[in-house]
mmCIF file of C-alpha atoms and ligand atoms in Angstrom:
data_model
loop_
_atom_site.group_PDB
_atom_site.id
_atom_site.type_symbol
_atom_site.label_atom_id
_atom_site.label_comp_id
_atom_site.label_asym_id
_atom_site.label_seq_id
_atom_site.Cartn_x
_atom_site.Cartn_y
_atom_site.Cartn_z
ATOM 1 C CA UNK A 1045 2.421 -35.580 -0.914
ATOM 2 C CA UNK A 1046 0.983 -36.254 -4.382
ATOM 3 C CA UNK A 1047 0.115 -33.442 -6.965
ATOM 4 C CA UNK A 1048 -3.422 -32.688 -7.435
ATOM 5 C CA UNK A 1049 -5.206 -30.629 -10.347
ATOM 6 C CA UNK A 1050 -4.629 -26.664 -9.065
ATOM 7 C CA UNK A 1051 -1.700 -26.716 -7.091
ATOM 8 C CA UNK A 1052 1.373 -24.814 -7.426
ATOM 9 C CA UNK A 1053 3.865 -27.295 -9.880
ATOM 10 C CA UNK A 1054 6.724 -27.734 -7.394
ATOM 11 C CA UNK A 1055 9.606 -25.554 -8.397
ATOM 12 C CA UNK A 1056 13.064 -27.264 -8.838
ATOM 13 C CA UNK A 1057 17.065 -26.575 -9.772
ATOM 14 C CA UNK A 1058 18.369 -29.533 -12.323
ATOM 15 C CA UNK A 1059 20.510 -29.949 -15.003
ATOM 16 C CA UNK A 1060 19.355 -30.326 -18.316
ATOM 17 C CA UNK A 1061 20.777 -31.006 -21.677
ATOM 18 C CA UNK A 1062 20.333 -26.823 -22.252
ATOM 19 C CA UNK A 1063 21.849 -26.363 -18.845
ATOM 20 C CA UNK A 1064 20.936 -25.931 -15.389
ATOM 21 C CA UNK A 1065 16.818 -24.839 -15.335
ATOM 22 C CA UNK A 1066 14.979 -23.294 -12.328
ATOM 23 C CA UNK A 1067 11.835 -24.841 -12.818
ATOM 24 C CA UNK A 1068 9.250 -21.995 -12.244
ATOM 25 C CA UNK A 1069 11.862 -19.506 -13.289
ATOM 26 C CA UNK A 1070 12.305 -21.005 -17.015
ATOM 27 C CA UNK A 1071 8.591 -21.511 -17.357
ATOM 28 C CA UNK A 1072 8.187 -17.744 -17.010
ATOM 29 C CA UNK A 1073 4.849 -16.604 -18.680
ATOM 30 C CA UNK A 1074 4.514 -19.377 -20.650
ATOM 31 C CA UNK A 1075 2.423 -22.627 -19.918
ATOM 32 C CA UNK A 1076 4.267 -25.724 -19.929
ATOM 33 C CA UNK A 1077 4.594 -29.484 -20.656
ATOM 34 C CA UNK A 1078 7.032 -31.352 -17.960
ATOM 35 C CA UNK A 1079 6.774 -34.654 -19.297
ATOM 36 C CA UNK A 1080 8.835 -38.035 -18.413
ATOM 37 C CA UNK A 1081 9.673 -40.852 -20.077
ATOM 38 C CA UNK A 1082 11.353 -44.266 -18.987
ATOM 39 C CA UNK A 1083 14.764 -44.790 -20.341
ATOM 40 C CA UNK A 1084 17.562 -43.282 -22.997
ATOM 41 C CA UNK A 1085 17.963 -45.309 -25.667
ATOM 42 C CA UNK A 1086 14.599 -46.849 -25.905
ATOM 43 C CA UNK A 1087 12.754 -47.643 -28.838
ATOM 44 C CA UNK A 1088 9.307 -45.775 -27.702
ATOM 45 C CA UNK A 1089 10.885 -42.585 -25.823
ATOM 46 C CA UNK A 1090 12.813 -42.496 -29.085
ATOM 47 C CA UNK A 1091 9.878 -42.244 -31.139
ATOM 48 C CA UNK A 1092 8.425 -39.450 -28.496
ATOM 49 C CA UNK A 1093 10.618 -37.094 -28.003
ATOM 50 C CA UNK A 1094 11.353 -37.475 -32.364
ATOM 51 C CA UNK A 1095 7.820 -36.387 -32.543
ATOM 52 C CA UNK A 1096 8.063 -33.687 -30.081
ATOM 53 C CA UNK A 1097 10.621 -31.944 -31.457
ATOM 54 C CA UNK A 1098 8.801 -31.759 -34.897
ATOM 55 C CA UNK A 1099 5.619 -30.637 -33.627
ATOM 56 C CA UNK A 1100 7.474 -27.622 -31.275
ATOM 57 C CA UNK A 1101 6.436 -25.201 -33.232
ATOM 58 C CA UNK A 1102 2.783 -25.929 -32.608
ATOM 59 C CA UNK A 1103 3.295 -25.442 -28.506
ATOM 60 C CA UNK A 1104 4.946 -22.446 -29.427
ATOM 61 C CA UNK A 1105 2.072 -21.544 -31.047
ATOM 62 C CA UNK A 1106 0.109 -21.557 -27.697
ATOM 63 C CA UNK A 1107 2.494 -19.858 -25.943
ATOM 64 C CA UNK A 1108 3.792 -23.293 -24.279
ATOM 65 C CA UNK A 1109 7.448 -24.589 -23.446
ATOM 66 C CA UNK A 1110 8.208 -28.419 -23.594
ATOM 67 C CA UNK A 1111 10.598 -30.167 -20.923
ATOM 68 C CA UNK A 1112 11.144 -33.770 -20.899
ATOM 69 C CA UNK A 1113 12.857 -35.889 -18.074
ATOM 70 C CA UNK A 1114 14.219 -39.112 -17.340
ATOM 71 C CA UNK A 1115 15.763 -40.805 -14.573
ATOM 72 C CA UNK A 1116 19.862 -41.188 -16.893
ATOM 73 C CA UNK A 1117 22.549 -37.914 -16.964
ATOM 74 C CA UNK A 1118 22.631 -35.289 -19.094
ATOM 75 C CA UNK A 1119 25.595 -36.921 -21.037
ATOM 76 C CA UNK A 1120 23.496 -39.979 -21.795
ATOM 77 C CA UNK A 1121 20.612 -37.737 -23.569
ATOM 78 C CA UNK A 1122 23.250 -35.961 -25.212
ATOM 79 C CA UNK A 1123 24.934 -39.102 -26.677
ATOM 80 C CA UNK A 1124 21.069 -40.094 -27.406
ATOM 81 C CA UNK A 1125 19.841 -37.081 -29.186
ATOM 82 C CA UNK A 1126 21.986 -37.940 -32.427
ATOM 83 C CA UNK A 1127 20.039 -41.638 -32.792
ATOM 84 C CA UNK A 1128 17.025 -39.385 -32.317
ATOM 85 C CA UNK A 1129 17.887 -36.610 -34.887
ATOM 86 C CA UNK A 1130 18.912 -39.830 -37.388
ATOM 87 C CA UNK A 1131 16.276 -42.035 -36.862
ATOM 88 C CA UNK A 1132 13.468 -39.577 -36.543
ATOM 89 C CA UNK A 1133 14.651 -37.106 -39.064
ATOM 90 C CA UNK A 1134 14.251 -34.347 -36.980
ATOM 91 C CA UNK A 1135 16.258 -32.205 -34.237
ATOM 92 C CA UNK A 1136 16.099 -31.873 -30.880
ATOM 93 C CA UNK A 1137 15.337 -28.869 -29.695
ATOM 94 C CA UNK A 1138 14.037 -28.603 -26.116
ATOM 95 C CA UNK A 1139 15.586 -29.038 -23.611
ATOM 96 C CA UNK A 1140 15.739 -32.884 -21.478
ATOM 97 C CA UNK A 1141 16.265 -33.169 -17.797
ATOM 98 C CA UNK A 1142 18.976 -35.227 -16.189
ATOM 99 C CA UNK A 1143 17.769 -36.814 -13.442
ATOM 100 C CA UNK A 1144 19.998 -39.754 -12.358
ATOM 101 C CA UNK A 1145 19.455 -38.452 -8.446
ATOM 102 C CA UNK A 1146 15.547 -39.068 -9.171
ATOM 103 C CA UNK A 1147 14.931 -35.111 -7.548
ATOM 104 C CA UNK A 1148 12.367 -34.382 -9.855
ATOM 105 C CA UNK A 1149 10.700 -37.554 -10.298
ATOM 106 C CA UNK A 1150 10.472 -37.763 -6.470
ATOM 107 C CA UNK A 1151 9.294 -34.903 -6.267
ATOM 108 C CA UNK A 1152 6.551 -35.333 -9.461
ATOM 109 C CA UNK A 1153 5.697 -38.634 -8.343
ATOM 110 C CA UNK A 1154 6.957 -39.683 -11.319
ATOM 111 C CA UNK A 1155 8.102 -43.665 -10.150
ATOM 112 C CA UNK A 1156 5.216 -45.539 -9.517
ATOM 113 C CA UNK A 1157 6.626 -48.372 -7.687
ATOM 114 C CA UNK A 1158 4.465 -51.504 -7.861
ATOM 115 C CA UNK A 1159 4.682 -50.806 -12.018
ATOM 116 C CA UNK A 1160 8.611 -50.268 -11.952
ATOM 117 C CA UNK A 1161 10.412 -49.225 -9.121
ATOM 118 C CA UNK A 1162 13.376 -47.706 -10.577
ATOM 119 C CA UNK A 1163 12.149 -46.127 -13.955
ATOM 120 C CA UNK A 1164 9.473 -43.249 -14.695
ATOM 121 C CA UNK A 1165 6.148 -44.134 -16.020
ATOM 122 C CA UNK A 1166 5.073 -41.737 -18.893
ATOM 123 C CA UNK A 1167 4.006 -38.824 -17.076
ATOM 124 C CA UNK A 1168 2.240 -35.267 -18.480
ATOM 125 C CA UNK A 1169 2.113 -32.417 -16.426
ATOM 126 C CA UNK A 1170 0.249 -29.150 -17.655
ATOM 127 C CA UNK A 1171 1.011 -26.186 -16.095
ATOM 128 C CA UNK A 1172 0.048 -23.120 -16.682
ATOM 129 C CA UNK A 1173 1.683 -19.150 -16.555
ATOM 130 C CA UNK A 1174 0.562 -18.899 -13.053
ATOM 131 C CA UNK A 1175 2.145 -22.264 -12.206
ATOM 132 C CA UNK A 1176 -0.472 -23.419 -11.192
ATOM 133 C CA UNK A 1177 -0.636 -27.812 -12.608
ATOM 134 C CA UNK A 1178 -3.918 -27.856 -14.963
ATOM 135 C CA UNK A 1179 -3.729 -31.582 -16.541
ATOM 136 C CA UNK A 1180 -1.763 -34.610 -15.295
ATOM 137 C CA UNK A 1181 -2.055 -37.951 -17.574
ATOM 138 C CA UNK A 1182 -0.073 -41.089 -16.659
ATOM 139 C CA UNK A 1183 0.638 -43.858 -19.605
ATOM 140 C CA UNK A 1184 2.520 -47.131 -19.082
ATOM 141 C CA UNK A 1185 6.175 -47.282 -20.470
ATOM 142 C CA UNK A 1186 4.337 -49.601 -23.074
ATOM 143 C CA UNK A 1187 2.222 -47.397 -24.624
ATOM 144 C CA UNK A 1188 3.855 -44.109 -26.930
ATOM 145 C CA UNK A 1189 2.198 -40.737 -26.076
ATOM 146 C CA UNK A 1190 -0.747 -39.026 -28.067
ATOM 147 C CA UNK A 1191 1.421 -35.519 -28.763
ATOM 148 C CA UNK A 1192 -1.511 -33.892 -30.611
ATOM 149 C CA UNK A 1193 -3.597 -34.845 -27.699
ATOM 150 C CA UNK A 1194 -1.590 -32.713 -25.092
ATOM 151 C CA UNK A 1195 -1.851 -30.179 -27.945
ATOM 152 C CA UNK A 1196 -5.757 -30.538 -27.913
ATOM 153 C CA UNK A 1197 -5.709 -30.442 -23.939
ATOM 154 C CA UNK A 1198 -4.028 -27.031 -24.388
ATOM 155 C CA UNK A 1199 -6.176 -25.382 -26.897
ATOM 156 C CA UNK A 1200 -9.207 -26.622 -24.451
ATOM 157 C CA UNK A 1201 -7.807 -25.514 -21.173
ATOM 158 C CA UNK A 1202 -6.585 -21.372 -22.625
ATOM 159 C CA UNK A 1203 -10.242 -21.473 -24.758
ATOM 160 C CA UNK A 1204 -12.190 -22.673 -20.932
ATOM 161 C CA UNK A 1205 -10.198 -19.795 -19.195
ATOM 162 C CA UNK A 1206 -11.458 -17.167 -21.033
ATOM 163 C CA UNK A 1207 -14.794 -18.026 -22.528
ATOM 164 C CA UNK A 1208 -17.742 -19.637 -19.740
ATOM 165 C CA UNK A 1209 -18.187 -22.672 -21.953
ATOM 166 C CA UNK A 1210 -16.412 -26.362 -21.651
ATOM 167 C CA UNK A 1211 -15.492 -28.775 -24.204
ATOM 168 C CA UNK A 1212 -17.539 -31.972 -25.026
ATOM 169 C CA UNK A 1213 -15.912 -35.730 -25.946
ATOM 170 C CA UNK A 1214 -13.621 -35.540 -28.862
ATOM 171 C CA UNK A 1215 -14.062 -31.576 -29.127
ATOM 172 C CA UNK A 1216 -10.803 -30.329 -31.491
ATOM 173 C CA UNK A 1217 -10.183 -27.044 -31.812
ATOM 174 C CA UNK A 1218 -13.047 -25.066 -33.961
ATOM 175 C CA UNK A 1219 -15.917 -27.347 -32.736
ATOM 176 C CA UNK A 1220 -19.262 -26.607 -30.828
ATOM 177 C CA UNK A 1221 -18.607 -26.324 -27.240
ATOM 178 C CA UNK A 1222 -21.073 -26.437 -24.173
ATOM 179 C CA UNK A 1223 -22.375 -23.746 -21.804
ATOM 180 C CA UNK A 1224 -21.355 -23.986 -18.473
ATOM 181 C CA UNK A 1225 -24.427 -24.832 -16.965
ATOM 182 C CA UNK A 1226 -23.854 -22.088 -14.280
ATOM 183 C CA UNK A 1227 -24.485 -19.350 -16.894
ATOM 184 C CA UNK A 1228 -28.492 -18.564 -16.797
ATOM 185 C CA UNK A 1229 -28.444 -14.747 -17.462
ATOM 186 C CA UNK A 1230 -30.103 -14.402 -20.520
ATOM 187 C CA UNK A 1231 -29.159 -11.224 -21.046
ATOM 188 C CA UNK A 1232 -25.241 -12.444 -20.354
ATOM 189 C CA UNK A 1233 -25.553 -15.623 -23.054
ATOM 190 C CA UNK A 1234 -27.184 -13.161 -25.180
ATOM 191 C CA UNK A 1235 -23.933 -11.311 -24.923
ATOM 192 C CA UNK A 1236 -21.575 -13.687 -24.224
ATOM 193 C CA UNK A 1237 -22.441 -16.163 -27.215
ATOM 194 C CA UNK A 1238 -24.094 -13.603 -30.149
ATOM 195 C CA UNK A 1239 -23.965 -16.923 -32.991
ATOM 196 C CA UNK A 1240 -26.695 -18.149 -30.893
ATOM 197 C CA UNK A 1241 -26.942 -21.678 -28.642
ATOM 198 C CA UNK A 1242 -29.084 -25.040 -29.154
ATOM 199 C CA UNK A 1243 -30.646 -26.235 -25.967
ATOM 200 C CA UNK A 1244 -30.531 -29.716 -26.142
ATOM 201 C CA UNK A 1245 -31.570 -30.106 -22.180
ATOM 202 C CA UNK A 1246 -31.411 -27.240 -19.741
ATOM 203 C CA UNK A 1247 -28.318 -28.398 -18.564
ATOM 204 C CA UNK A 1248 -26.897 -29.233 -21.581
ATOM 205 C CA UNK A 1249 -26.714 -26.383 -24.429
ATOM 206 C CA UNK A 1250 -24.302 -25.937 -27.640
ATOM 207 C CA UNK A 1251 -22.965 -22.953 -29.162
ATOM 208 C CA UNK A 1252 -20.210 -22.724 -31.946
ATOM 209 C CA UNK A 1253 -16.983 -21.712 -30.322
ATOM 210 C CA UNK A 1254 -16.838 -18.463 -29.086
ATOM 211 C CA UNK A 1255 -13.499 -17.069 -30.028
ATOM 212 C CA UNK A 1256 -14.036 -18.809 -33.899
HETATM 213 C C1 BEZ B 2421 10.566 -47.653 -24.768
HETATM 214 O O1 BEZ B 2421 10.655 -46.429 -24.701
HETATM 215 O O2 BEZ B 2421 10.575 -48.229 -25.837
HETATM 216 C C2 BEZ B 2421 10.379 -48.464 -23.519
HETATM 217 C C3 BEZ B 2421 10.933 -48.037 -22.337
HETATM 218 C C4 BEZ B 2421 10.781 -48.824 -21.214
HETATM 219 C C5 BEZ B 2421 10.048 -49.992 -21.283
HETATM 220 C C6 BEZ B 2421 9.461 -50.385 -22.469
HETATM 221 C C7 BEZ B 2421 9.633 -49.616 -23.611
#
């Protein structure tokens, strides 16, 4: 069965590089990144999880755990992380799965076959406190990740939760948002969005972001 938007993440028991992790149990009430990549000792995954590790402090920021996973043993990533630490100038610090048995990336649908049918593509999986899987982007094992992306993704899915307004193309964090169009109560947008709103169509109207 393949994952769709809204369901519950599937929970798991693997070994990682920070020991063994119960899936929905380590998430706890945090949201989370579970995010794979193709192969230790790779040039691009180096690069990836390098970055990753720098910018942790920015997921912590929104409350959000990073795990990453790829189909070699723990003892591989281990022997890995020091090229990674050299190379990228950084240190790793979260925590990688070892999944030489493929459970999780079986379960994730995480090998897509008919592009390489024994390594993970470059798979993103949002999930949120309630477990419940928010965002799922796939890249090829050619192309690096956007990090600051998945960041952006974040800040758009906890600001849409609590505020009735989406966020248009290219929106970053601080930027005009839209109205959801189901929100016609003038007295509500009144209340709801006090700097005001600029129809631009009746479906379509801008206010600064709420929370700013
Ligand atoms: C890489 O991470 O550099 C990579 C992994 C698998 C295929 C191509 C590139």
């Amino acid at each position: 069965m393949s994952i769709r938007l809204g369901d519950i993440a599937p929970d798991f028991t693997q070994e990682s590089t920070e020991g063994t992790i119960h899936f929905h149990q380590w998430i706890g009430n945090s949201w989370a990144v579970l995010f794979s990549h193709p192969k230790d000792f790779t040039p691009v995954c180096t690069t990836e999880l390098g970055y990753v590790a720098k910018i942790k402090p920015e997921f912590e920021k929104r409350n959000a755990k990073v795990i990453a996973l790829s189909v070699d043993p723990v003892d591989s990533h281990k022997k890995w992380f020091a090229d990674i630490d050299e190379t990228q100038n950084t240190h790793m610090n979260f925590p990688v799965l070892g999944d030489a048995d493929r459970k999780v990336a079986d379960l994730y649908g995480m090998i897509h076959p008919n592009a390489n049918d024994t390594l993970t593509v470059r798979s993103v999986f949002i999930i949120d406190p309630n477990k419940k899987v928010r965002t799922m982007i796939t890249y090829p094992a050619s192309t690096g990740r956007n990090f600051d992306e998945i960041l952006r993704v974040i800040d758009s899915l906890q600001l849409t939760d609590h505020f009735k307004v989406a966020t248009p193309a290219n929106w970053k964090d601080g930027g005009d948002c839209v109205i959801v169009p189901a929100l016609q109560d003038e007295t509500e947008l009144k209340q709801r969005f006090p700097k005001g709103w600029k129809v631009l169509r009746p479906y379509l109207r801008m206010t600064p972001q709420p929370n700013k």
